[in-house]
Coordinates of C-alpha atoms in Angstrom, one line a residue:
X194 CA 251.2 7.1 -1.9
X195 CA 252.1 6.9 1.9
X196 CA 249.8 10.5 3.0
X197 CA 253.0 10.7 6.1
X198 CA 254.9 11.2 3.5
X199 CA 253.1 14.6 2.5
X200 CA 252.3 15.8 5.8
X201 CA 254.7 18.9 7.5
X202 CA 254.9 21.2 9.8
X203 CA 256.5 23.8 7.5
X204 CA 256.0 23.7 3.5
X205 CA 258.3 26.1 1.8
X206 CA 257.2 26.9 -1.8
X207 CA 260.6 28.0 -3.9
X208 CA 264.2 26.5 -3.7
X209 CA 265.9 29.8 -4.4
X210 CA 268.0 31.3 -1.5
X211 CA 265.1 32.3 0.8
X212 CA 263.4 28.5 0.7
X213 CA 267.3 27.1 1.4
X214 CA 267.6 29.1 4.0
X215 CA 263.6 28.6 5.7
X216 CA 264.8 24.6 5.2
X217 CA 267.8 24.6 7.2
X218 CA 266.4 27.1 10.0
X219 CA 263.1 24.8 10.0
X220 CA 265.8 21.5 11.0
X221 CA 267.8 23.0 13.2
X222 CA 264.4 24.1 14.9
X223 CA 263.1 20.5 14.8
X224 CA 260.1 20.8 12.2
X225 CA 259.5 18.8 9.5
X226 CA 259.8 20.8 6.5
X227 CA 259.9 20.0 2.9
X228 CA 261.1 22.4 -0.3
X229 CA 258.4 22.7 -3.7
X230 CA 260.9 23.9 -6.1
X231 CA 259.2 24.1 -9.8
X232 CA 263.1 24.1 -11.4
X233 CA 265.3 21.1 -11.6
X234 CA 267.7 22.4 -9.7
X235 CA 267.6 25.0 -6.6
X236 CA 268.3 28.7 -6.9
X237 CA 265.4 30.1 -7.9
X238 CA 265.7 33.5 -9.7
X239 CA 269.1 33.4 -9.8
X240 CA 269.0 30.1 -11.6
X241 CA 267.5 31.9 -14.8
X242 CA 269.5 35.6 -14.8
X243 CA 272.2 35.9 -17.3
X244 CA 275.5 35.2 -16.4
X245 CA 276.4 38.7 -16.1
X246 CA 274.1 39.6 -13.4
X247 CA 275.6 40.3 -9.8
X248 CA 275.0 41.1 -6.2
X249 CA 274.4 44.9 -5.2
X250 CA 276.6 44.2 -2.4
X251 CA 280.1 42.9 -1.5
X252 CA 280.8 39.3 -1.6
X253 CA 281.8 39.2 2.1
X254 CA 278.5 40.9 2.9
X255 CA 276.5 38.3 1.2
X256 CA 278.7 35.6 2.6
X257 CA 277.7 33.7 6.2
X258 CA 279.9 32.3 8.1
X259 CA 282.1 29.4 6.5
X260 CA 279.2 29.3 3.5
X261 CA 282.3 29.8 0.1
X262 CA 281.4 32.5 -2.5
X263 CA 283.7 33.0 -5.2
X264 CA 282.7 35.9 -6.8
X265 CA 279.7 38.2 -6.9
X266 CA 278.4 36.9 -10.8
X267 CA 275.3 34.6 -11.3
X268 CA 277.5 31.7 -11.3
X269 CA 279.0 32.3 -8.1
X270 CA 275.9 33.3 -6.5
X271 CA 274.1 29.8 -7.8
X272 CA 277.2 28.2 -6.4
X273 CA 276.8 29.8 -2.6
X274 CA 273.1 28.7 -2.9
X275 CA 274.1 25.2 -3.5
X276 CA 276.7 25.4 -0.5
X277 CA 273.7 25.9 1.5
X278 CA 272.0 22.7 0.8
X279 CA 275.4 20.5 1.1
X280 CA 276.5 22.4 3.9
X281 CA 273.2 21.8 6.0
X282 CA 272.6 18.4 4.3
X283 CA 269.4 19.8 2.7
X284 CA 268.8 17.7 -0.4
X285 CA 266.4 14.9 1.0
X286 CA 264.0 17.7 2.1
X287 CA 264.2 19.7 -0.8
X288 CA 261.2 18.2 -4.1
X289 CA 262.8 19.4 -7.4
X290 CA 260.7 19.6 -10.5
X291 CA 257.2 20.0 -8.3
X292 CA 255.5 23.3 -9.1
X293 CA 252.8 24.3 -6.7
X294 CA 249.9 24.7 -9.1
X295 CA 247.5 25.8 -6.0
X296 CA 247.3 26.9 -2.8
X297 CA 244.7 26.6 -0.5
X298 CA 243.7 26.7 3.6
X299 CA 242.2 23.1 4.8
X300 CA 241.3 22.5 8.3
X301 CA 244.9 21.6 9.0
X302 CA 246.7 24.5 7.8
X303 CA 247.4 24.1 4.3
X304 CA 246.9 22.1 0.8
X305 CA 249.5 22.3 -1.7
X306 CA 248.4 21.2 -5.4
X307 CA 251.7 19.6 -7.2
X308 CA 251.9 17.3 -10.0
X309 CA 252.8 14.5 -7.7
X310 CA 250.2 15.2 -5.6
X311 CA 248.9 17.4 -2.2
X312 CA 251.1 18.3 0.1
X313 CA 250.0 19.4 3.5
X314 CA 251.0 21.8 6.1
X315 CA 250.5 23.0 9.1
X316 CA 252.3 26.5 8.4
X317 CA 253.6 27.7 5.0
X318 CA 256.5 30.1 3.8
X319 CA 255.9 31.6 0.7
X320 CA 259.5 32.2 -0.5
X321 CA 259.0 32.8 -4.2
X322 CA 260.8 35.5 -3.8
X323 CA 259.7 39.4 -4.3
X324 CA 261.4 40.1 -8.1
X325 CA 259.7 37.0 -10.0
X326 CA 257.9 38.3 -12.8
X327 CA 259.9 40.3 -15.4
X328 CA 257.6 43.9 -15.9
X329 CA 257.5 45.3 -19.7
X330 CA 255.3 48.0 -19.7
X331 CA 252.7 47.8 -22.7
X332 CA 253.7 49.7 -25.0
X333 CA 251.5 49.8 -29.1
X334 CA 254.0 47.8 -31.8
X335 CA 253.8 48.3 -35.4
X336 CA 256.3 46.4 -37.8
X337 CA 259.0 46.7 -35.0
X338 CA 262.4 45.8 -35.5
X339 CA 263.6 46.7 -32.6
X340 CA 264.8 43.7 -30.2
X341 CA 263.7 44.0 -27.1
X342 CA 265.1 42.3 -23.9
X343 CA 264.4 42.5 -20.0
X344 CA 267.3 42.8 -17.9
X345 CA 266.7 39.0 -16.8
X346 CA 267.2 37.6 -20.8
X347 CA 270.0 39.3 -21.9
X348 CA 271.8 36.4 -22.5
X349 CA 274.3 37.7 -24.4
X350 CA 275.6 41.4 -23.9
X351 CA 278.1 41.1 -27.2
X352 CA 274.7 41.8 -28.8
X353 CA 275.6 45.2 -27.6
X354 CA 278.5 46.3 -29.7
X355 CA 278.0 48.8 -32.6
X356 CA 274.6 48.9 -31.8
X357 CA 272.1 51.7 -31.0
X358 CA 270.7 51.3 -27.8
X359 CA 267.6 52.4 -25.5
X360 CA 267.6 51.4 -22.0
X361 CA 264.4 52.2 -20.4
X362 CA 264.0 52.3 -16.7
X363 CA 265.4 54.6 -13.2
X364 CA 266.9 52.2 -10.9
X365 CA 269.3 49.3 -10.8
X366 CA 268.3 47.2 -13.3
X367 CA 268.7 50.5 -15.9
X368 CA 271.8 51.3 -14.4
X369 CA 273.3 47.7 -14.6
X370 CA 272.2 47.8 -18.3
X371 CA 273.8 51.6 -18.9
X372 CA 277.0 50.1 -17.6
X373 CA 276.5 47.3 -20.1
X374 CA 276.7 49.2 -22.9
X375 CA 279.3 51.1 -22.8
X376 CA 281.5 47.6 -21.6
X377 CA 280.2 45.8 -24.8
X378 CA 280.8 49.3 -26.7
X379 CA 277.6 50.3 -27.8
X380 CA 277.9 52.8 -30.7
X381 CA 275.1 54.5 -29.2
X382 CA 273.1 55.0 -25.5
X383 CA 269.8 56.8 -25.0
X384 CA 268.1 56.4 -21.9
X385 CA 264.3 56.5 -21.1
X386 CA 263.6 57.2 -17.2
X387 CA 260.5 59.2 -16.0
X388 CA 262.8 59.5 -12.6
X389 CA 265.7 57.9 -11.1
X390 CA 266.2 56.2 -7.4
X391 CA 269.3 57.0 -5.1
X392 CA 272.2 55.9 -5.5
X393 CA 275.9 56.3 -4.2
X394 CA 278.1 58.0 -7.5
X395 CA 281.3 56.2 -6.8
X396 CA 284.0 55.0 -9.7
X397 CA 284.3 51.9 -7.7
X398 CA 283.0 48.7 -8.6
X399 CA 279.9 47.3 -6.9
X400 CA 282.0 44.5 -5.2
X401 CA 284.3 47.6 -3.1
X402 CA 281.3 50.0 -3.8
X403 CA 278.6 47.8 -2.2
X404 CA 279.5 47.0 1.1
X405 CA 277.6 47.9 3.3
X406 CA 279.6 48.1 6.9
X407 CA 279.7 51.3 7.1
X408 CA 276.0 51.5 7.2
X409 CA 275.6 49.1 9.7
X410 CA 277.6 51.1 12.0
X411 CA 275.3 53.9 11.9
X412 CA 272.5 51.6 13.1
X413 CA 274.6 49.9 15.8
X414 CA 275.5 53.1 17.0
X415 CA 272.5 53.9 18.2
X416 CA 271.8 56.4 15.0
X417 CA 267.8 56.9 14.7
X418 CA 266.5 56.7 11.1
X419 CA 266.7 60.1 10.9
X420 CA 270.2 61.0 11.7
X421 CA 271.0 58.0 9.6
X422 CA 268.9 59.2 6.5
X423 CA 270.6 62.8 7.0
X424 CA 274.6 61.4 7.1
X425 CA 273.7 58.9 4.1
X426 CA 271.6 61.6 2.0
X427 CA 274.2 64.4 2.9
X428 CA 277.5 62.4 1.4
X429 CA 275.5 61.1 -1.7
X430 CA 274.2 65.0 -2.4
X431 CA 278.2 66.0 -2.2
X432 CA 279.0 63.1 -4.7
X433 CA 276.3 63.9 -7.0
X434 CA 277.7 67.3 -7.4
X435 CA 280.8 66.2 -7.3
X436 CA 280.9 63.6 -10.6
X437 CA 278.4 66.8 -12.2
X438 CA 275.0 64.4 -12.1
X439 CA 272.7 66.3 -10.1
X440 CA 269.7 66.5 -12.8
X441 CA 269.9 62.6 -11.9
X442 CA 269.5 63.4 -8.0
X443 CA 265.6 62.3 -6.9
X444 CA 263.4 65.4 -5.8
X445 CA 263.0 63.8 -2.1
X446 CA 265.1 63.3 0.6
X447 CA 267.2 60.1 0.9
X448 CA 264.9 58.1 3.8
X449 CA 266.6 54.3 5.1
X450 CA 262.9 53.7 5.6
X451 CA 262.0 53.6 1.9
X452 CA 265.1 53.8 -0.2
X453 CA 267.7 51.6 -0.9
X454 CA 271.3 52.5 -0.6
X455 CA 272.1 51.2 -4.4
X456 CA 275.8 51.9 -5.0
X457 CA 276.8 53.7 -8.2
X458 CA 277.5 52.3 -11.7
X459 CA 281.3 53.2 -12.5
X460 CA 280.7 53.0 -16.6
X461 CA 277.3 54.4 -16.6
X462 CA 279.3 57.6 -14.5
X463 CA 282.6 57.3 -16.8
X464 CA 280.4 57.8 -19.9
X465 CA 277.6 60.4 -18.5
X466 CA 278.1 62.8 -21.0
X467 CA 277.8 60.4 -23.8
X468 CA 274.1 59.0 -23.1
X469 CA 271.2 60.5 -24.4
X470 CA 268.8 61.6 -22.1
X471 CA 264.9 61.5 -21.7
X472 CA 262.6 61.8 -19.2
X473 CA 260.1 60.1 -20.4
X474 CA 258.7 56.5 -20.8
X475 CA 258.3 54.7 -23.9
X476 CA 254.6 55.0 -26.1
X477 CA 255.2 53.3 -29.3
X478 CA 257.7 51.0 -31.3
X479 CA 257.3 51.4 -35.1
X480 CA 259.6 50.0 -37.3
X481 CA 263.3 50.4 -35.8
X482 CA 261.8 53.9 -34.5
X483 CA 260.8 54.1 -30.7
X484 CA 258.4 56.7 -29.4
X485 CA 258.7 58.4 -25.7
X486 CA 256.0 60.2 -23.9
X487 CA 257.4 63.9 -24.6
X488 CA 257.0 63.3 -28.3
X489 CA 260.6 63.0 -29.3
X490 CA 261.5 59.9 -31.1
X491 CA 264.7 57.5 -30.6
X492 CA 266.2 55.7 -33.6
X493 CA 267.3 51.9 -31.6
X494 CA 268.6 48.8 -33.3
X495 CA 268.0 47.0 -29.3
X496 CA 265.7 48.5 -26.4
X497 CA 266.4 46.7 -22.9
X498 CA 264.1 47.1 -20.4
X499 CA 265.5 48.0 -16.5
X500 CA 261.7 47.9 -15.5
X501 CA 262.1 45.6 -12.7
X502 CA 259.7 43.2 -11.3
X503 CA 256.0 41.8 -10.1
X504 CA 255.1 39.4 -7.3
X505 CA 253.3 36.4 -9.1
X506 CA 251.1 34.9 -6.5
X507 CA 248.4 33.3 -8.5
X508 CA 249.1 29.6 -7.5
X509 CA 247.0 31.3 -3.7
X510 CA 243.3 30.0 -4.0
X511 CA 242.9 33.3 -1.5
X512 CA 241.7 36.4 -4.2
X513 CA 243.0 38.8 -1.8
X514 CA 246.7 37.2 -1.9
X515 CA 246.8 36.3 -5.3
X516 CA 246.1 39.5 -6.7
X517 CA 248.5 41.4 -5.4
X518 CA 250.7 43.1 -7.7
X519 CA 253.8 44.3 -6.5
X520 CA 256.4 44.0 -3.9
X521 CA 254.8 47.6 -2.0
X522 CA 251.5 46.3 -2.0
X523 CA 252.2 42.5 -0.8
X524 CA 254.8 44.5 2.3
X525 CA 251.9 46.2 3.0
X526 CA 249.6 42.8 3.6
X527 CA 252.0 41.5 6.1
X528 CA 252.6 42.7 9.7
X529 CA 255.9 41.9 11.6
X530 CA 257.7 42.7 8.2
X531 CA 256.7 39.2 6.8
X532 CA 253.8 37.2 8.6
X533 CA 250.5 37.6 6.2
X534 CA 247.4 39.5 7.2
X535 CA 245.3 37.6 4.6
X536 CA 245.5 33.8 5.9
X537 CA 246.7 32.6 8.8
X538 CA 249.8 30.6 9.3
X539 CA 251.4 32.3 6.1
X540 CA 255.1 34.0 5.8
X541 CA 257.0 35.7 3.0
X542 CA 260.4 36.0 3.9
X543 CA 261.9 38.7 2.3
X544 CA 259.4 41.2 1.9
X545 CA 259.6 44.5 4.0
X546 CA 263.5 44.6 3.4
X547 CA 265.4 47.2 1.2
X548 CA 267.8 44.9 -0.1
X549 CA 270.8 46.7 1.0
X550 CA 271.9 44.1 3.3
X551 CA 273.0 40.8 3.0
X552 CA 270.0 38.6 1.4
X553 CA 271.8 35.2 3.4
X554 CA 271.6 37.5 6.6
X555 CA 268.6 38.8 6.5
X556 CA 267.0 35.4 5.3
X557 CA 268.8 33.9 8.0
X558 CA 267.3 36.2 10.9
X559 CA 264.2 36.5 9.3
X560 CA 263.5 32.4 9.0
X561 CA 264.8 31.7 12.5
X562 CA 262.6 33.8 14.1
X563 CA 259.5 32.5 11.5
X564 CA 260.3 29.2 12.8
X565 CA 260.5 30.2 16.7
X566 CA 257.5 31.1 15.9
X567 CA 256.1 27.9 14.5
X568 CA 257.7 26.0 17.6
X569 CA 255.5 28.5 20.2
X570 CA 258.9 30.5 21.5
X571 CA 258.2 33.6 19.7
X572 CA 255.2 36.1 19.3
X573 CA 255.2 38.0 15.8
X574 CA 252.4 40.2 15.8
X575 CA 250.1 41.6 13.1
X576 CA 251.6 45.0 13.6
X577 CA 252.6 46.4 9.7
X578 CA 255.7 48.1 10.0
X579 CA 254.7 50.4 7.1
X580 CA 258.6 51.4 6.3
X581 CA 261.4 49.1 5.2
X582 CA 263.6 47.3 7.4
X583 CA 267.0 46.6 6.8
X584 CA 270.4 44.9 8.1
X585 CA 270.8 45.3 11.9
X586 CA 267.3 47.0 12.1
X587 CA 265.9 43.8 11.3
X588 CA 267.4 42.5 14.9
X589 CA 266.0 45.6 16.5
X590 CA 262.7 44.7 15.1
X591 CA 263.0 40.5 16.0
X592 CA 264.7 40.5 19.0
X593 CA 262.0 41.8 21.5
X594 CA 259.7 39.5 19.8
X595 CA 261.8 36.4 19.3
X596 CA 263.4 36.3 23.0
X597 CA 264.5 32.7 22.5
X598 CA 267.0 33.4 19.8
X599 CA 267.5 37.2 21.4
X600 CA 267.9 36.7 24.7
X601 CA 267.8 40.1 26.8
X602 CA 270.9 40.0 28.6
X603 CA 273.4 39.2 25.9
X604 CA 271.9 40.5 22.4
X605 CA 272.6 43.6 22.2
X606 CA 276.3 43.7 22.9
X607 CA 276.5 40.6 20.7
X608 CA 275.1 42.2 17.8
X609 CA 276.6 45.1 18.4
X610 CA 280.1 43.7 18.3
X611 CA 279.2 42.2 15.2
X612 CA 278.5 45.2 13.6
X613 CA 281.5 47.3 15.1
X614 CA 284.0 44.5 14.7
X615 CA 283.7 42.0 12.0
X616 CA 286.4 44.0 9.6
X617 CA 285.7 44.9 5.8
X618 CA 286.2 41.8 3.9
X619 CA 284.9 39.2 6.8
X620 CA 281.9 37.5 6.4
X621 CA 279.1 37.8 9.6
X622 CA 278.7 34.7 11.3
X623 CA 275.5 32.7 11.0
X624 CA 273.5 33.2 14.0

């Protein structure tokens, strides 16, 4: 095998969104870059959800520039990540079927382990993405009946109808199942949570519900965190009360820094009165019986899980990288929201974000300036953030850093505009 052939400046493990994204802002910035994508075809995460699955934003704030999204489903999303690669003529540098079965630091950078063989770099973006490991919480079993799903393999929601249901989890992932039910007409909802995150009560769908505009106004504004926290937390504390759902409303203040802006579920709000609620966690499944933490017991013919996700990092030779568990603990191992603190030369894009924002623009700013970087016209720093960064913050954060694709004298009132003025229903342009 010609060894030129396996020699980069950038290696980006992961063909989902964040590694198609890493691959065209490596080109444009003249590095030689090559996608590991385990799959046969790109999109990562979103190549295995259900069908059913969508954004937690508007299309048009997913959408960059003249990149085509149909629709905010799995499908469409799959579809906008495949744009990317025929719209930047991505496909040559992008390895399909290649796993990365171990990662490890040479004297060069990096070693890749793949069935084909090493691949080396001199850098390396980890873009596995931050929700890659389906979390069930263990749980004793005994004769169960009950079928059991994650949010990521309910492949089929008609499974739903004239069943008994359990969801069990507090944030999205419940709340997209809840809404589930009552679309496939479950004959009956209970619901397991031992507490629930914000969200935004609204009857509107997630598509109207989602967008996030209005939010990045209050940052481009000149809003601190604070007086952004208070508007945000003040209107979803009136809406709480308002659709009568305020033993749902989360004992601490609504923070931009650590809690995403997750709009409300219109189904799961139509049908409130009809779920069974407990705040508990599940103990035991016997038999089609399921038993929470408070000692009351839950007669289910399905249980879904809204548990969320791990970060699987084990193909890392590093101990200290690979065991990291979660999404919290990896943010906090990485300074300059995404540049590693364990190994040198290291990035996980996506990581330090809330994920109210667009995923393409914050990828897209968040690569760029990885790969300014790499080229020696950028200084991240080591610094950890220690809060989340989101949406227009994340140009605040970059710019001073990254002057080459900030320059002083024209970013902010460029960004600024395009926060103020790109009207609801207009996709940002790629920067």
């Amino acid at each position: 095998m010609d060894s030129t052939r396996n020699r980069f400046d950038v290696a980006i493990v992961g063909g989902g969104l964040a590694g198609v994204v890493a691959l065209a802002c490596a080109r444009k910035a003249g590095l030689a870059a090559v996608v590991l994508e385990r799959q046969g075809r790109v999109g990562g995460l979103w190549r295995d959800l259900p069908a059913w699955q969508d954004i937690q934003i508007s299309a048009a704030d997913w959408t960059l520039g003249d990149l085509p999204l149909q629709g905010v489903t799995q499908p469409h999303i799959l579809a906008n990540i495949e744009a990317w690669v025929q719209r930047f003529d991505l496909a040559d540098g992008i390895r399909l079927n290649t796993p990365v079965h171990g990662a490890r630091q040479d004297g060069a950078g990096w070693a890749l382990t793949t069935p084909a063989g090493e691949v080396h770099a001199r850098h390396l973006v980890a873009a596995t993405g931050a929700h890659n490991t389906p979390v069930i919480p263990a749980c004793a079993r005994t004769a169960s009946t009950v079928r059991e799903f994650h949010s990521s393999t309910l492949r089929d929601p008609g499974l739903l109808t004239g069943r008994d249901v359990l969801v069990v989890g507090g944030g999205a992932s419940a709340f997209d199942l809840l809404d589930q039910c009552f679309q496939h007409g479950a004959r009956r909802v209970a619901w397991a949570f031992r507490g629930t995150r914000w969200f935004v009560p609204t009857f509107k769908p997630k598509h109207i519900a989602g967008s996030v505009r209005g939010f990045a106004r209050l940052q481009a504004s000149g809003m601190g965190h604070e007086q952004q926290s208070a508007t945000i937390g003040a209107d979803m504390r009136a809406r709480y009360e308002k659709f009568g759902i305020t033993d749902l409303m989360p004992a601490h203040d609504f923070d931009v820094r650590h809690d995403q802006l997750i709009p409300g579920r219109p189904g799961m709000l139509e049908h409130f009165a009809d779920i069974e609620r407990h705040r508990a966690s599940v103990d035991a499944i016997a038999g089609g019986t399921v038993t929470l933490s408070d000692g009351q017991r839950v007669e289910a013919d399905l249980l879904l899980w809204g548990t969320g996700y791990s970060v699987d990092l084990s193909y890392f030779d590093l101990p200290a990288i690979a065991s990291i568990p979660t999404l919290e603990a990896l943010t906090a191992r990485c300074g300059c929201i995404f540049r590693s603190l364990d190994a040198a030369n290291l990035y996980f894009p996506g990581v330090g974000l809330d994920g109210i924002g667009s995923a393409a623009w914050s990828y897209s700013l968040l690569c760029r300036s990885i790969m300014s970087h790499i080229r020696g016209t950028a200084r991240l720093d080591n610094e950890v953030v220690g809060h989340k960064v989101n949406h227009f913050d994340i140009v605040n954060h970059l710019a001073p850093r990254d002057p080459g694709s900030y320059p002083p004298d024209t970013w902010p009132a460029h960004y600024r505009d395009i926060a103020l003025n790109t009207p609801d229903g207009q996709p940002y342009p790629l920067p």
